[in-house]
Amino acid sequence: MSRQSRTGEPQRDPGARAAVAGWTVSLLAAAGAGWAAVTVDAEWRQALAGACAAAVVLLTALVLILIRRLSAERAHRAREAEVATARGTEVAHLAAVRVPAIAERLQTGRRLDGVPGPMASPEETGEEFARALDSVVVALGSDTAVHRERALRDSVQAAFESVARTMHVMATVQQQVLDEVERSIEDPLLMANVMKADHAASQMTRKAQTLLVMCGIWPARRETRPVSLYDCVRGAQSRIVEFGRIEVHGGQTLYAVPPAVEGLMHSIAELLENATVFSPSSSPVVVSVREVGAGAVIEIDDAGLGMPPDVLHQALGQLRDDLDLTRLGAVPRLGLACAGRWSRELGFNVELSGSSAYGGTRAVMFVPFRLLTDPLPRPAAHRRPAVEPAEQVEQVEPVVPLAGVRDDASGPAGAPGLPQRRSRRGAARPTTAARHSA
């Protein structure tokens, strides 16, 4: 048999060459014996024939031994080539699969039980080589490394939580002070500036809540009654900077259950923030709310440049994966990650696509029926009659204004009305007795 050499030229098998050489020697010995049989006398012919026969046997034995050694050497080389190939494959598997799996579990604090094992057996790669690779895996997943990574993650989360709680408390106090100031302001220009400061405080509150959610701390559920999806979007609109660009359509007849209101509102606010930041400031952001077969959808369309496929894939990963605080990067973007955590907590779904009718990005929030409900009926004491008899209207006495509530009709003629703002904690309302006294 012949094979190709490193230079590309055909190269014969060493075993084949040895066999040819042995048979050549045997033929030469046989030819010499024949020649001697013809040219020498009978006595010498017998001695020479015996010697030639012994030489042939000896040479044949030597050739067989040589062939066996060459075959063993060839098998050994083939085995070494197989081992080298198996070792190379195993090292590549260690670098591409096993080490990243260990690092990912260390970062997320999970156990190392599910880490992929070696591809080849120790018999295929060699016992010593297999032990060396196992020592690398053991060193990476040692208790010391696990505790070090867990301590780092816990310290980062504790720092985030401390900052978030401090921001939340400061923003809450600031809003309370601004509410008190608003009640005593009569200058319209000053009122407008105070409301701007109050809106800035609401931005700080939302950022603090986002950090708390990323730390696994859920804000208190403040709502006790169902809230329409329209009001959820409007509430989310009030939490972003460019709230004036939002256009809301539909959702007045679809109501969210009280425990889901805060999560829906917070997630919608983060999606609206992304839509306004990554689209021209002169373009609107259109929000459409409608009912579908399995629940309701909230579609948010912007007029930006859209997302390249790799950026869209990364954004979807932030929505679906549980982003670890230690992997936020130098410029963390927490909005989508926060919406993703809310979706897993409450059970709704958020998707992103480049199919916006305005050429930008479309965010679709699907709210299943189990997060929707019917609106609660208004209490009978607060209902007004559909049609009041004329005689009752004529007998109605003027209602005395409540303390602290100005009535423009009772003020001086021609006095301009000041803009009134309702507090988020609820302004004073007429009591049931006051309504009936009317």
mmCIF file of N, CA and C in Angstrom, residues 97-106 110-119 137 141:
data_model
loop_
_atom_site.group_PDB
_atom_site.id
_atom_site.type_symbol
_atom_site.label_atom_id
_atom_site.label_comp_id
_atom_site.label_asym_id
_atom_site.label_seq_id
_atom_site.Cartn_x
_atom_site.Cartn_y
_atom_site.Cartn_z
ATOM 1 N N VAL A 97 -17.856 25.316 26.705
ATOM 2 C CA VAL A 97 -19.107 24.895 27.344
ATOM 3 C C VAL A 97 -18.981 24.824 28.864
ATOM 4 N N ARG A 98 -18.023 24.065 29.354
ATOM 5 C CA ARG A 98 -17.990 23.783 30.785
ATOM 6 C C ARG A 98 -17.611 25.005 31.614
ATOM 7 N N VAL A 99 -16.531 25.705 31.218
ATOM 8 C CA VAL A 99 -16.111 26.889 31.981
ATOM 9 C C VAL A 99 -17.169 27.991 31.943
ATOM 10 N N PRO A 100 -17.759 28.344 30.772
ATOM 11 C CA PRO A 100 -18.837 29.352 30.798
ATOM 12 C C PRO A 100 -20.028 28.935 31.646
ATOM 13 N N ALA A 101 -20.363 27.638 31.645
ATOM 14 C CA ALA A 101 -21.478 27.183 32.475
ATOM 15 C C ALA A 101 -21.171 27.367 33.959
ATOM 16 N N ILE A 102 -19.938 27.067 34.353
ATOM 17 C CA ILE A 102 -19.551 27.269 35.757
ATOM 18 C C ILE A 102 -19.581 28.747 36.112
ATOM 19 N N ALA A 103 -19.037 29.598 35.235
ATOM 20 C CA ALA A 103 -19.023 31.037 35.508
ATOM 21 C C ALA A 103 -20.436 31.593 35.610
ATOM 22 N N GLU A 104 -21.335 31.125 34.732
ATOM 23 C CA GLU A 104 -22.711 31.623 34.761
ATOM 24 C C GLU A 104 -23.415 31.216 36.045
ATOM 25 N N ARG A 105 -23.172 30.010 36.517
ATOM 26 C CA ARG A 105 -23.800 29.569 37.762
ATOM 27 C C ARG A 105 -23.204 30.285 38.964
ATOM 28 N N LEU A 106 -21.923 30.587 38.917
ATOM 29 C CA LEU A 106 -21.322 31.346 40.010
ATOM 30 C C LEU A 106 -21.900 32.751 40.074
ATOM 31 N N ARG A 110 -26.373 29.849 41.513
ATOM 32 C CA ARG A 110 -26.989 28.531 41.421
ATOM 33 C C ARG A 110 -25.973 27.437 41.734
ATOM 34 N N ARG A 111 -26.510 26.233 42.008
ATOM 35 C CA ARG A 111 -25.647 25.100 42.302
ATOM 36 C C ARG A 111 -24.945 24.628 41.033
ATOM 37 N N LEU A 112 -23.831 23.920 41.224
ATOM 38 C CA LEU A 112 -23.029 23.457 40.096
ATOM 39 C C LEU A 112 -23.375 22.037 39.673
ATOM 40 N N ASP A 113 -24.523 21.519 40.151
ATOM 41 C CA ASP A 113 -24.860 20.132 39.833
ATOM 42 C C ASP A 113 -25.117 19.928 38.346
ATOM 43 N N GLY A 114 -25.673 20.924 37.682
ATOM 44 C CA GLY A 114 -26.040 20.759 36.283
ATOM 45 C C GLY A 114 -24.973 21.145 35.286
ATOM 46 N N VAL A 115 -23.735 21.318 35.730
ATOM 47 C CA VAL A 115 -22.658 21.693 34.803
ATOM 48 C C VAL A 115 -22.368 20.526 33.861
ATOM 49 N N PRO A 116 -22.259 20.756 32.553
ATOM 50 C CA PRO A 116 -21.959 19.654 31.623
ATOM 51 C C PRO A 116 -20.638 18.976 31.957
ATOM 52 N N GLY A 117 -20.594 17.660 31.767
ATOM 53 C CA GLY A 117 -19.392 16.892 32.039
ATOM 54 C C GLY A 117 -18.512 16.757 30.809
ATOM 55 N N PRO A 118 -17.448 15.954 30.912
ATOM 56 C CA PRO A 118 -16.551 15.766 29.758
ATOM 57 C C PRO A 118 -17.242 14.993 28.645
ATOM 58 N N MET A 119 -16.773 15.215 27.426
ATOM 59 C CA MET A 119 -17.327 14.514 26.270
ATOM 60 C C MET A 119 -16.734 13.115 26.117
ATOM 61 N N VAL A 137 -11.802 22.161 36.626
ATOM 62 C CA VAL A 137 -13.222 22.337 36.936
ATOM 63 C C VAL A 137 -13.435 22.455 38.437
ATOM 64 N N GLY A 141 -15.046 25.685 40.446
ATOM 65 C CA GLY A 141 -16.268 25.543 41.221
ATOM 66 C C GLY A 141 -16.050 25.273 42.686
#
